[in-house]
Structure formats: structure tokens, C-alpha cells
Amino acid sequence: MTSDAPALSPGLEGVAIAESSVSRVDGEAGRLIYRGYSIGDLALDATFEEVVALLYDGELPNAPRLAEISAQLEHDRALTDAQIEHARGAAALTHPMFALQAATATLGPMVNDFESNVDEATPRGIAAIAKVGHLVGVIAQAVDGRPYDGPRPGESHASMMLRMITGEEPSELYLRTMNALLILQADHSAGNASTFTARVVTSTKSEPESVISAAIGALSGPAHGGANEASLRLFQEIGDPSRAEEQIGRMLDDRYKIPGFGHRVYHVKDPRSLVIQQLATKVIEEGSEVADLYEIALTVEKVATDRLGSRGLFPNVDLFSGCIFAAIGIPIDFFTPIFAAARTLGWAVHMREQWDSGNRIFRPTQVYTGQEPRAFVAIDQR
Ligand SMILES: CC(C)(COP(=O)(O)OP(=O)(O)OC[C@H]1O[C@@H](n2cnc3c(N)ncnc32)[C@H](O)[C@@H]1OP(=O)(O)O)[C@@H](O)C(=O)NCCC(=O)NCCS
């Protein structure tokens, strides 16, 4: 390494990558706000459509604005027959998250020249939110061997998704819960891995659907969105709440990273977990199998907090979100695709903010650790 090497920040910790007014994560206070409003108030009192308007407009919508944005989402969710067939085909080949990534890419246009259409950033973003939610439903029906049964007139975004994914008419309580889950996962500042990915791809002037598709890939990993799936699988493996304490203790002795635990920014319990647990008391305790898994989650929280809390490691959103997804009838492989459909809102708003802020291409540097220049050696002399 040469003496003029730039400072290295693994994982870009502490590096500001953008100015943003969309949402703020306060990791010390354990607070998350969207446009100034607390995530708890929004998740428990607003609809996903209201939050779409809030994140785009910067203000909560009045009734006419809410009607307008709801109608726009409903209109824009339409998919072509070819897009539906492609998504169903992809669902037969790969994990729903990768099928969603591929299907989202097919929403893009035949041209690749977004800079000359950049005034479309808002409508194209809103269309992506509407269509990605619909695609999750299309993929769920295909995985379940059901025929395509698309959105119905007047259905909210949460209702369309929940009905298409589960194949059941959602109850009021489940619908309210789905709405809250979509809202809680809609944004998490510019610095999380998938939103950062969305901004990096935007900075190359890529088409919006390609931005969203790339961000879905980033969200799929178990260190990011995939942790909700991983945590529920772990609880299923533990199986019995009476075994949780011993097993988690052993895993921590082996330095295993507990999914749903720890966070780069939060050094207290993730505020989204607190809201999810409020919902959980209403929903999870209804179903015995899920109630057991939830009990395991609570034991994991206790054991891991006793061991790791002093190091600033606490439950994140994914420790409990899997349990509540399962409680409302969502298959485990669809936890992360639903997270992606929710976060498409954040990605789309950050894409527009990135363009509005000048959209300089991301091009960080490196600390080179390789060979100094040397002479090429012909193959017969090696
Ligand atoms: C979220 C996460 C990726 C943050 O990563 P990070 O900021 O780079 O933190 P690190 O992975 O460097 O962890 C720092 C220390 O805490 C420990 N740690 C972090 N998360 C842990 C976990 N879930 N279980 C046990 N130990 C954990 C690490 O082993 C490391 O210990 P060390 O310093 O002794 O080596 C990480 O906490 C993690 O992998 N958590 C599990 C996956 C998850 O829930 N992701 C969803 C996030 S919303």
C-alpha cells in the first residue's frame, strides 16, 4: 500500500453517500421517520397508498390526493399477458425472489435512454410500485400451482397482494397487518444496501425498471432482506420453545450470526420490531404453530440480548417479521418478495431524488494491494 492511499472504510461505514429528505434512521434513539412522521404512527394509522403519496409529495395526502394516487396505482398495476407468462415461467425455475428480479426487468422499455425521459421518473416509479406488487402475486400463484387470478377493481395494494399470495379473501385484521408490514418496510434511508444499489444503478442513467430489478438482487441476500426468511427457518429448526435457550446459546458460542439480530445503525432495538410486536399480540397468538415460533423468537431475543446487548447488538426488524408474515398465511419464500414490493416505494423515491440532486455517477476508489507494473512473460518462458 502506498503512503498516499485513500482511507479505507469497509462496508462504507460512516461514509455519507447522498443528501436525502425521505426518511431518517436514528440508531441511538431507536427512531425511524418518513418525511418527519414516526413509523409507528404511519404503520398503525395509515394505508400503504397514503405512504406512497407521503414519500413522493413530502406531505400526507388530503382525500382528493389520496383518491388520485390510489387510482394511479390501480391503473398502473396492469401487466401484459407476456409479462405474466414470463413471471410464471421464471417462478418454475428459481426462488421467488430471483423470479421477481427477472420479471421486474421485463417491465423495462424496448429503448435504453432514460435521461431524455427523466421527467417520467415519478410516473415510472409509481408504475413500478404497482406492478412489482402485482408480480409478487403472479409468482405466488404460479408456485402454488394456481391459475392466474389478477387484481380486482377497487382492491387496495395490500389487499391485492395478500389475496393473490395466499389465495384467500383477507380478513380485516390480516389486511391491516399487511398494510402495516408494507409501510414498515417501505424505506430505510439512502444507506441500506439495496437503496444504495438503486442509487448506484440510477447514477449510470439506467432505466427505472432496471434500477428496481438490481435493488431486488441486493435485497435478496440473508445479510439484508433475506434475514426474515432465515430467522423463521431457524425457529422452525429449533422447533420447540423449550430448546431455544440452549440452542441459541450454543450457536452464539460457535460465533454463528443469528438472523434478525444486529444492525449497522441501530444500537438499540429496531423500532420496526416494536411495531411488529404490537401487531403480533393481535395476530400471532391466534395460531398455535406460529405462536410457538413467536415464543422461540422471544427466547432468541432474550438469550441473544443478554449475550450481545452490551455490545450494542439488538433485534432488528427481521427477528419478528417472519413470524407475523407466517401468521397471516404468507409462505416463507414470499417474505422477502413482499419486502421487495414494499421497498420498491423507497427505491423509486430515492431514484427520483438521485436524479434531482444532479445524479453524478458513483465511482469510488480502492486501495490497491496488487503487483507493481512488471514485464510480460511469454508462455514458453513461464
Ligand atoms: C446486520 C449485519 C449485516 C450488520 O453487519 P455489520 O454492521 O457489518 O456488523 P458485523 O457483521 O461486522 O458485526 C460486528 C460484530 O457483532 C457480531 N454480530 C453482528 N451481528 C450478529 C448476529 N446477528 N449474531 C451474533 N453476532 C453478531 C459479529 O460477529 C461481530 O463480532 P466481532 O467484532 O467479534 O467479529 C449483521 O449484524 C448481521 O449479519 N446480522 C444478521 C443478518 C440480519 O439480521 N440482517 C438484517 C439486517 S436488517
Coordinates of C-alpha atoms and ligand atoms in Angstrom, one line a residue:
M1 CA 0.0 0.0 0.0
T2 CA 1.4 3.4 -0.9
S3 CA 1.5 6.3 1.6
D4 CA -1.0 8.3 -0.4
A5 CA -3.5 5.5 -0.3
P6 CA -7.1 6.8 0.3
A7 CA -8.7 5.9 3.7
L8 CA -10.5 2.6 3.5
S9 CA -13.9 2.2 5.0
P10 CA -15.0 -1.5 4.8
G11 CA -18.8 -1.6 4.2
L12 CA -18.6 2.2 3.7
E13 CA -19.3 2.6 7.4
G14 CA -19.7 6.2 8.3
V15 CA -19.5 7.4 4.7
A16 CA -22.4 9.6 3.6
I17 CA -23.4 8.7 0.0
A18 CA -26.2 11.2 -0.6
E19 CA -28.3 14.0 0.9
S20 CA -31.8 12.7 1.4
S21 CA -35.0 14.0 2.9
V22 CA -37.0 10.8 2.5
S23 CA -36.5 9.0 5.8
R24 CA -34.2 9.1 8.8
V25 CA -32.9 6.3 10.9
D26 CA -31.8 7.4 14.4
G27 CA -29.8 4.5 15.6
E28 CA -29.2 5.7 19.1
A29 CA -32.8 6.8 19.9
G30 CA -34.2 3.8 18.0
R31 CA -36.4 6.1 15.8
L32 CA -37.4 5.8 12.2
I33 CA -39.3 8.7 10.5
Y34 CA -40.7 9.0 7.0
R35 CA -40.8 12.7 6.0
G36 CA -40.8 13.5 9.7
Y37 CA -43.6 11.1 10.7
S38 CA -43.0 8.3 13.1
I39 CA -43.0 4.8 11.5
G40 CA -45.2 3.6 14.4
D41 CA -48.0 6.2 13.7
L42 CA -47.9 5.5 10.0
A43 CA -47.9 1.7 10.2
L44 CA -50.8 1.7 12.7
D45 CA -52.9 4.5 11.3
A46 CA -52.2 5.0 7.5
T47 CA -52.6 2.9 4.4
F48 CA -49.8 2.0 2.0
E49 CA -51.4 4.3 -0.6
E50 CA -51.1 7.2 1.9
V51 CA -47.5 6.5 2.4
V52 CA -46.8 6.4 -1.3
A53 CA -48.2 9.9 -1.5
L54 CA -46.3 11.0 1.6
L55 CA -42.9 9.8 0.3
Y56 CA -43.5 11.3 -3.2
D57 CA -45.1 14.6 -2.2
G58 CA -43.3 15.1 1.2
E59 CA -46.7 15.7 2.8
L60 CA -49.6 13.4 3.9
P61 CA -52.3 13.5 1.2
N62 CA -55.7 15.1 1.6
A63 CA -58.7 13.0 0.4
P64 CA -58.6 14.1 -3.2
R65 CA -54.8 13.5 -3.5
L66 CA -55.3 10.0 -1.9
A67 CA -58.0 9.2 -4.3
E68 CA -55.8 10.3 -7.2
I69 CA -52.7 8.2 -6.1
S70 CA -54.9 5.2 -5.3
A71 CA -56.4 5.4 -8.8
Q72 CA -53.0 5.8 -10.4
L73 CA -51.7 2.7 -8.6
E74 CA -54.7 0.7 -9.5
H75 CA -54.4 1.7 -13.2
D76 CA -50.7 1.1 -13.3
R77 CA -50.7 -2.3 -11.8
A78 CA -51.8 -3.8 -15.2
L79 CA -49.3 -6.3 -16.7
T80 CA -49.3 -7.6 -20.3
D81 CA -50.0 -11.3 -20.9
A82 CA -46.4 -11.8 -22.0
Q83 CA -45.1 -10.3 -18.7
I84 CA -47.5 -12.6 -16.7
E85 CA -46.4 -15.6 -18.6
H86 CA -42.7 -14.7 -18.2
A87 CA -43.1 -14.3 -14.5
R88 CA -44.9 -17.6 -14.1
G89 CA -42.2 -19.3 -16.2
A90 CA -39.5 -17.8 -14.0
A91 CA -41.3 -19.0 -10.9
A92 CA -40.9 -22.6 -12.1
L93 CA -37.1 -22.1 -12.5
T94 CA -35.8 -20.3 -9.4
H95 CA -36.5 -18.9 -5.9
P96 CA -39.4 -16.4 -6.0
M97 CA -37.0 -13.5 -5.2
F98 CA -34.9 -14.2 -8.3
A99 CA -38.1 -14.8 -10.3
L100 CA -39.2 -11.3 -9.2
Q101 CA -35.9 -9.8 -10.1
A102 CA -36.1 -11.3 -13.6
A103 CA -39.8 -10.4 -14.0
T104 CA -39.2 -6.8 -12.9
A105 CA -36.5 -6.4 -15.6
T106 CA -39.1 -7.3 -18.2
L107 CA -41.1 -4.2 -17.2
G108 CA -38.5 -2.1 -18.9
P109 CA -39.0 -0.4 -22.3
M110 CA -37.5 -1.5 -25.6
V111 CA -35.3 1.6 -25.6
N112 CA -32.5 2.3 -23.2
D113 CA -32.3 6.1 -23.0
F114 CA -33.8 7.2 -19.7
E115 CA -32.0 10.5 -19.5
S116 CA -34.1 12.0 -22.3
N117 CA -37.3 10.8 -20.4
V118 CA -36.2 11.8 -16.9
D119 CA -39.4 13.8 -16.4
E120 CA -41.1 10.4 -16.2
A121 CA -39.2 9.4 -13.1
T122 CA -42.3 9.9 -10.9
P123 CA -44.9 8.1 -13.0
R124 CA -42.5 5.3 -13.9
G125 CA -41.6 4.8 -10.2
I126 CA -45.3 4.7 -9.2
A127 CA -46.0 2.2 -12.0
A128 CA -43.1 0.0 -10.8
I129 CA -44.5 0.0 -7.2
A130 CA -47.9 -1.1 -8.6
K131 CA -46.5 -3.7 -11.0
V132 CA -44.0 -5.3 -8.6
G133 CA -46.7 -5.9 -6.0
H134 CA -48.8 -7.5 -8.7
L135 CA -45.9 -9.6 -9.9
V136 CA -45.3 -11.0 -6.4
G137 CA -48.9 -12.2 -6.5
V138 CA -48.4 -13.7 -10.0
I139 CA -45.3 -15.6 -8.9
A140 CA -47.1 -16.9 -5.7
Q141 CA -50.0 -18.2 -7.7
A142 CA -47.6 -20.0 -10.1
V143 CA -45.5 -21.5 -7.3
D144 CA -48.7 -22.7 -5.7
G145 CA -49.9 -24.3 -9.0
R146 CA -52.9 -21.9 -9.1
P147 CA -54.1 -20.2 -12.4
Y148 CA -53.6 -16.5 -12.8
D149 CA -56.2 -14.5 -10.9
G150 CA -55.3 -10.9 -11.3
P151 CA -56.2 -7.7 -9.4
R152 CA -59.9 -6.8 -8.9
P153 CA -61.4 -3.3 -9.3
G154 CA -61.2 -1.2 -6.2
E155 CA -58.7 -3.5 -4.4
S156 CA -56.1 -1.8 -2.3
H157 CA -52.4 -2.6 -2.9
A158 CA -52.2 -4.6 0.3
S159 CA -55.5 -6.4 -0.4
M160 CA -54.5 -7.4 -4.0
M161 CA -51.1 -8.7 -2.8
L162 CA -52.5 -10.7 0.2
R163 CA -55.3 -12.3 -1.7
M164 CA -53.1 -13.2 -4.7
I165 CA -50.4 -14.6 -2.5
T166 CA -52.5 -16.6 -0.1
G167 CA -55.4 -17.5 -2.4
E168 CA -57.8 -16.4 0.4
E169 CA -60.0 -13.4 0.9
P170 CA -58.1 -11.4 3.6
S171 CA -59.8 -10.6 6.9
E172 CA -59.8 -7.0 8.1
L173 CA -57.2 -7.8 10.7
Y174 CA -54.9 -9.5 8.2
L175 CA -55.3 -6.7 5.8
R176 CA -54.5 -4.1 8.4
T177 CA -51.4 -6.2 9.3
M178 CA -50.3 -6.5 5.6
N179 CA -50.7 -2.7 5.2
A180 CA -48.5 -2.1 8.3
L181 CA -45.8 -4.6 7.1
L182 CA -45.7 -2.8 3.7
I183 CA -45.4 0.6 5.4
L184 CA -42.8 -0.6 7.9
Q185 CA -40.5 -1.9 5.1
A186 CA -41.1 0.9 2.6
D187 CA -37.9 2.9 3.3
H188 CA -34.9 2.9 5.5
S189 CA -32.7 5.9 4.4
A190 CA -30.4 6.1 1.5
G191 CA -27.6 4.0 3.0
N192 CA -29.0 0.5 3.2
A193 CA -27.5 -1.9 0.7
S194 CA -30.5 -2.2 -1.7
T195 CA -31.3 1.5 -1.7
F196 CA -27.7 2.3 -2.2
T197 CA -27.7 -0.2 -5.1
A198 CA -30.8 1.6 -6.5
R199 CA -28.9 4.9 -6.3
V200 CA -25.7 3.4 -7.9
V201 CA -27.7 2.0 -10.8
T202 CA -29.6 5.2 -11.2
S203 CA -26.3 7.1 -11.4
T204 CA -25.5 5.1 -14.5
K205 CA -28.7 6.6 -16.1
S206 CA -30.2 3.2 -16.3
E207 CA -34.0 2.7 -16.9
P208 CA -36.1 2.8 -13.7
E209 CA -37.2 -0.9 -14.0
S210 CA -33.6 -1.9 -14.2
V211 CA -32.8 0.1 -11.1
I212 CA -35.6 -1.7 -9.2
S213 CA -34.5 -5.1 -10.6
A214 CA -30.9 -4.5 -9.4
A215 CA -32.1 -3.4 -6.0
I216 CA -34.2 -6.6 -5.7
G217 CA -31.0 -8.6 -6.2
A218 CA -29.3 -6.6 -3.4
L219 CA -32.2 -7.2 -1.0
S220 CA -32.3 -11.0 -1.6
G221 CA -29.2 -11.7 0.5
P222 CA -29.5 -13.1 4.0
A223 CA -27.5 -10.2 5.4
H224 CA -30.2 -7.8 4.2
G225 CA -33.8 -8.7 3.3
G226 CA -33.3 -12.4 3.3
A227 CA -32.9 -12.4 7.0
N228 CA -36.6 -12.6 7.7
E229 CA -36.7 -16.0 5.8
A230 CA -33.5 -17.2 7.6
S231 CA -34.8 -16.3 11.0
L232 CA -38.1 -18.2 10.6
R233 CA -36.2 -21.2 9.2
L234 CA -34.0 -21.2 12.3
F235 CA -37.1 -21.1 14.6
Q236 CA -38.6 -24.0 12.6
E237 CA -35.4 -25.9 13.0
I238 CA -35.4 -25.3 16.8
G239 CA -39.0 -26.4 16.7
D240 CA -39.7 -26.4 20.4
P241 CA -39.6 -23.3 22.6
S242 CA -38.1 -25.3 25.5
R243 CA -35.0 -26.0 23.3
A244 CA -34.5 -22.4 22.1
E245 CA -32.3 -21.1 25.0
E246 CA -29.8 -24.0 24.8
Q247 CA -29.6 -24.0 21.0
I248 CA -29.1 -20.3 20.6
G249 CA -26.5 -20.2 23.4
R250 CA -24.6 -22.9 21.5
M251 CA -24.9 -21.1 18.2
L252 CA -23.5 -17.9 19.9
D253 CA -20.6 -19.9 21.4
D254 CA -19.9 -21.0 17.8
R255 CA -19.9 -17.4 16.7
Y256 CA -22.9 -18.0 14.4
K257 CA -24.7 -14.8 13.3
I258 CA -28.3 -15.0 14.4
P259 CA -30.5 -13.8 11.6
G260 CA -32.8 -11.0 12.7
F261 CA -30.2 -9.7 15.1
G262 CA -27.7 -6.8 15.0
H263 CA -27.6 -3.8 12.8
R264 CA -25.1 -1.4 11.4
V265 CA -27.0 1.7 12.5
Y266 CA -29.3 0.7 15.4
H267 CA -27.6 0.2 18.7
V268 CA -31.0 -0.3 20.5
K269 CA -33.9 -2.4 19.5
D270 CA -35.1 -1.7 15.9
P271 CA -38.3 0.5 16.2
R272 CA -39.9 -1.6 13.4
S273 CA -39.7 -4.7 15.7
L274 CA -41.6 -2.8 18.4
V275 CA -44.5 -2.1 16.0
I276 CA -44.4 -5.6 14.6
Q277 CA -44.7 -7.0 18.1
Q278 CA -47.7 -4.7 18.8
L279 CA -49.3 -6.3 15.7
A280 CA -48.2 -9.7 16.8
T281 CA -50.1 -9.6 20.0
K282 CA -53.3 -9.3 17.9
V283 CA -52.5 -11.8 15.2
I284 CA -49.8 -14.3 16.1
E285 CA -51.3 -15.6 19.3
E286 CA -54.3 -16.8 17.3
G287 CA -52.5 -19.7 15.6
S288 CA -50.8 -22.3 17.7
E289 CA -47.9 -23.3 15.3
V290 CA -47.0 -19.7 14.8
A291 CA -47.5 -18.9 18.5
D292 CA -44.7 -21.5 19.2
L293 CA -42.4 -19.9 16.6
Y294 CA -43.1 -16.5 18.2
E295 CA -42.3 -17.8 21.6
I296 CA -39.0 -19.1 20.2
A297 CA -38.3 -15.6 18.7
L298 CA -38.9 -14.1 22.1
T299 CA -36.4 -16.6 23.7
V300 CA -33.9 -15.8 21.0
E301 CA -34.3 -12.1 21.8
K302 CA -33.8 -12.7 25.4
V303 CA -30.7 -15.0 25.2
A304 CA -29.0 -13.0 22.4
T305 CA -29.7 -9.7 24.1
D306 CA -28.2 -11.0 27.4
R307 CA -25.1 -12.1 25.5
L308 CA -24.8 -9.3 22.9
G309 CA -26.7 -6.3 24.2
S310 CA -23.7 -4.8 26.0
R311 CA -22.0 -4.7 22.5
G312 CA -24.9 -2.7 21.1
L313 CA -26.5 -5.7 19.3
F314 CA -30.3 -6.0 19.5
P315 CA -33.2 -7.5 17.5
N316 CA -33.7 -5.9 14.1
V317 CA -37.0 -6.0 12.1
D318 CA -36.4 -9.5 10.8
L319 CA -36.4 -11.3 14.1
F320 CA -40.2 -10.9 14.3
S321 CA -41.3 -10.1 10.8
G322 CA -41.1 -13.7 9.6
C323 CA -43.4 -14.8 12.4
I324 CA -46.1 -12.3 11.6
F325 CA -45.8 -13.0 7.8
A326 CA -46.4 -16.7 8.6
A327 CA -49.3 -15.8 10.9
I328 CA -51.2 -14.1 8.1
G329 CA -50.7 -17.1 5.8
I330 CA -47.7 -16.0 3.7
P331 CA -45.4 -18.9 2.6
I332 CA -41.8 -18.5 3.8
D333 CA -40.3 -18.0 0.3
F334 CA -42.5 -14.9 -0.1
F335 CA -41.4 -12.9 2.9
T336 CA -38.5 -11.3 1.0
P337 CA -40.5 -10.7 -2.2
I338 CA -43.1 -8.8 -0.1
F339 CA -40.3 -6.8 1.5
A340 CA -39.1 -6.1 -2.1
A341 CA -42.6 -4.9 -3.1
A342 CA -42.8 -2.6 -0.1
R343 CA -39.2 -1.3 -0.6
T344 CA -39.9 -0.6 -4.3
L345 CA -41.6 2.5 -3.0
G346 CA -38.4 3.7 -1.2
W347 CA -36.1 2.7 -4.1
A348 CA -38.4 4.6 -6.6
V349 CA -38.4 7.8 -4.5
H350 CA -34.6 7.6 -4.0
M351 CA -34.2 7.2 -7.7
R352 CA -36.0 10.4 -8.3
E353 CA -34.1 12.2 -5.5
Q354 CA -30.9 10.9 -7.0
W355 CA -31.8 12.5 -10.4
D356 CA -33.0 15.7 -8.7
S357 CA -29.7 16.0 -6.9
G358 CA -27.6 16.1 -10.1
N359 CA -27.1 12.3 -10.4
R360 CA -23.3 12.2 -10.6
I361 CA -22.1 8.7 -11.3
F362 CA -20.9 6.7 -8.3
R363 CA -17.3 6.0 -8.8
P364 CA -15.5 5.4 -5.5
T365 CA -11.8 4.4 -5.4
Q366 CA -9.8 1.5 -4.0
V367 CA -6.7 0.7 -2.0
Y368 CA -4.6 -1.3 -4.5
T369 CA -2.8 -4.2 -3.0
G370 CA -1.6 -6.0 -6.2
Q371 CA 1.7 -6.1 -8.1
E372 CA 3.7 -3.1 -9.3
P373 CA 4.0 -2.9 -13.1
R374 CA 6.2 -5.8 -14.4
A375 CA 7.2 -7.2 -17.8
F376 CA 5.0 -9.7 -19.6
V377 CA 6.5 -13.2 -19.8
A378 CA 5.9 -15.3 -22.9
I379 CA 4.2 -18.7 -22.3
D380 CA 7.3 -20.8 -23.2
Q381 CA 9.3 -18.9 -20.6
R382 CA 6.9 -19.4 -17.6
Ligands
LIG1 C1 -26.9 -6.7 10.0 C2 -25.5 -7.0 9.9 C3 -25.2 -7.5 8.5 C4 -24.6 -5.8 10.2 O1 -23.3 -6.1 9.9 P1 -22.1 -5.2 10.3 O2 -22.5 -3.8 10.7 O3 -21.1 -5.3 9.3 O4 -21.6 -5.9 11.7 P2 -20.5 -7.1 11.7 O5 -21.1 -8.2 11.0 O6 -19.2 -6.6 11.4 O7 -20.7 -7.5 13.3 C5 -20.0 -6.8 14.3 C6 -19.8 -7.8 15.5 O8 -21.0 -8.2 16.0 C7 -21.2 -9.6 15.8 N1 -22.6 -9.8 15.3 C8 -23.3 -9.0 14.4 N2 -24.5 -9.5 14.1 C9 -24.6 -10.6 14.9 C10 -25.6 -11.6 15.0 N3 -26.7 -11.5 14.3 N4 -25.4 -12.6 15.8 C11 -24.3 -12.7 16.5 N5 -23.2 -11.8 16.4 C12 -23.4 -10.8 15.6 C13 -20.2 -10.0 14.8 O9 -19.9 -11.4 14.9 C14 -19.1 -9.1 15.0 O10 -18.4 -9.6 16.1 P3 -16.8 -9.5 16.2 O11 -16.5 -8.0 16.3 O12 -16.5 -10.2 17.5 O13 -16.2 -10.1 15.0 C15 -25.1 -8.2 10.9 O14 -25.4 -7.7 12.2 C16 -25.8 -9.5 10.5 O15 -25.2 -10.2 9.7 N6 -26.9 -9.8 11.2 C17 -27.7 -10.9 10.8 C18 -28.4 -10.8 9.5 C19 -29.6 -9.8 9.6 O16 -30.4 -9.9 10.5 N7 -29.7 -8.9 8.6 C20 -30.9 -8.0 8.5 C21 -30.5 -6.6 8.8 S1 -31.9 -5.5 8.9

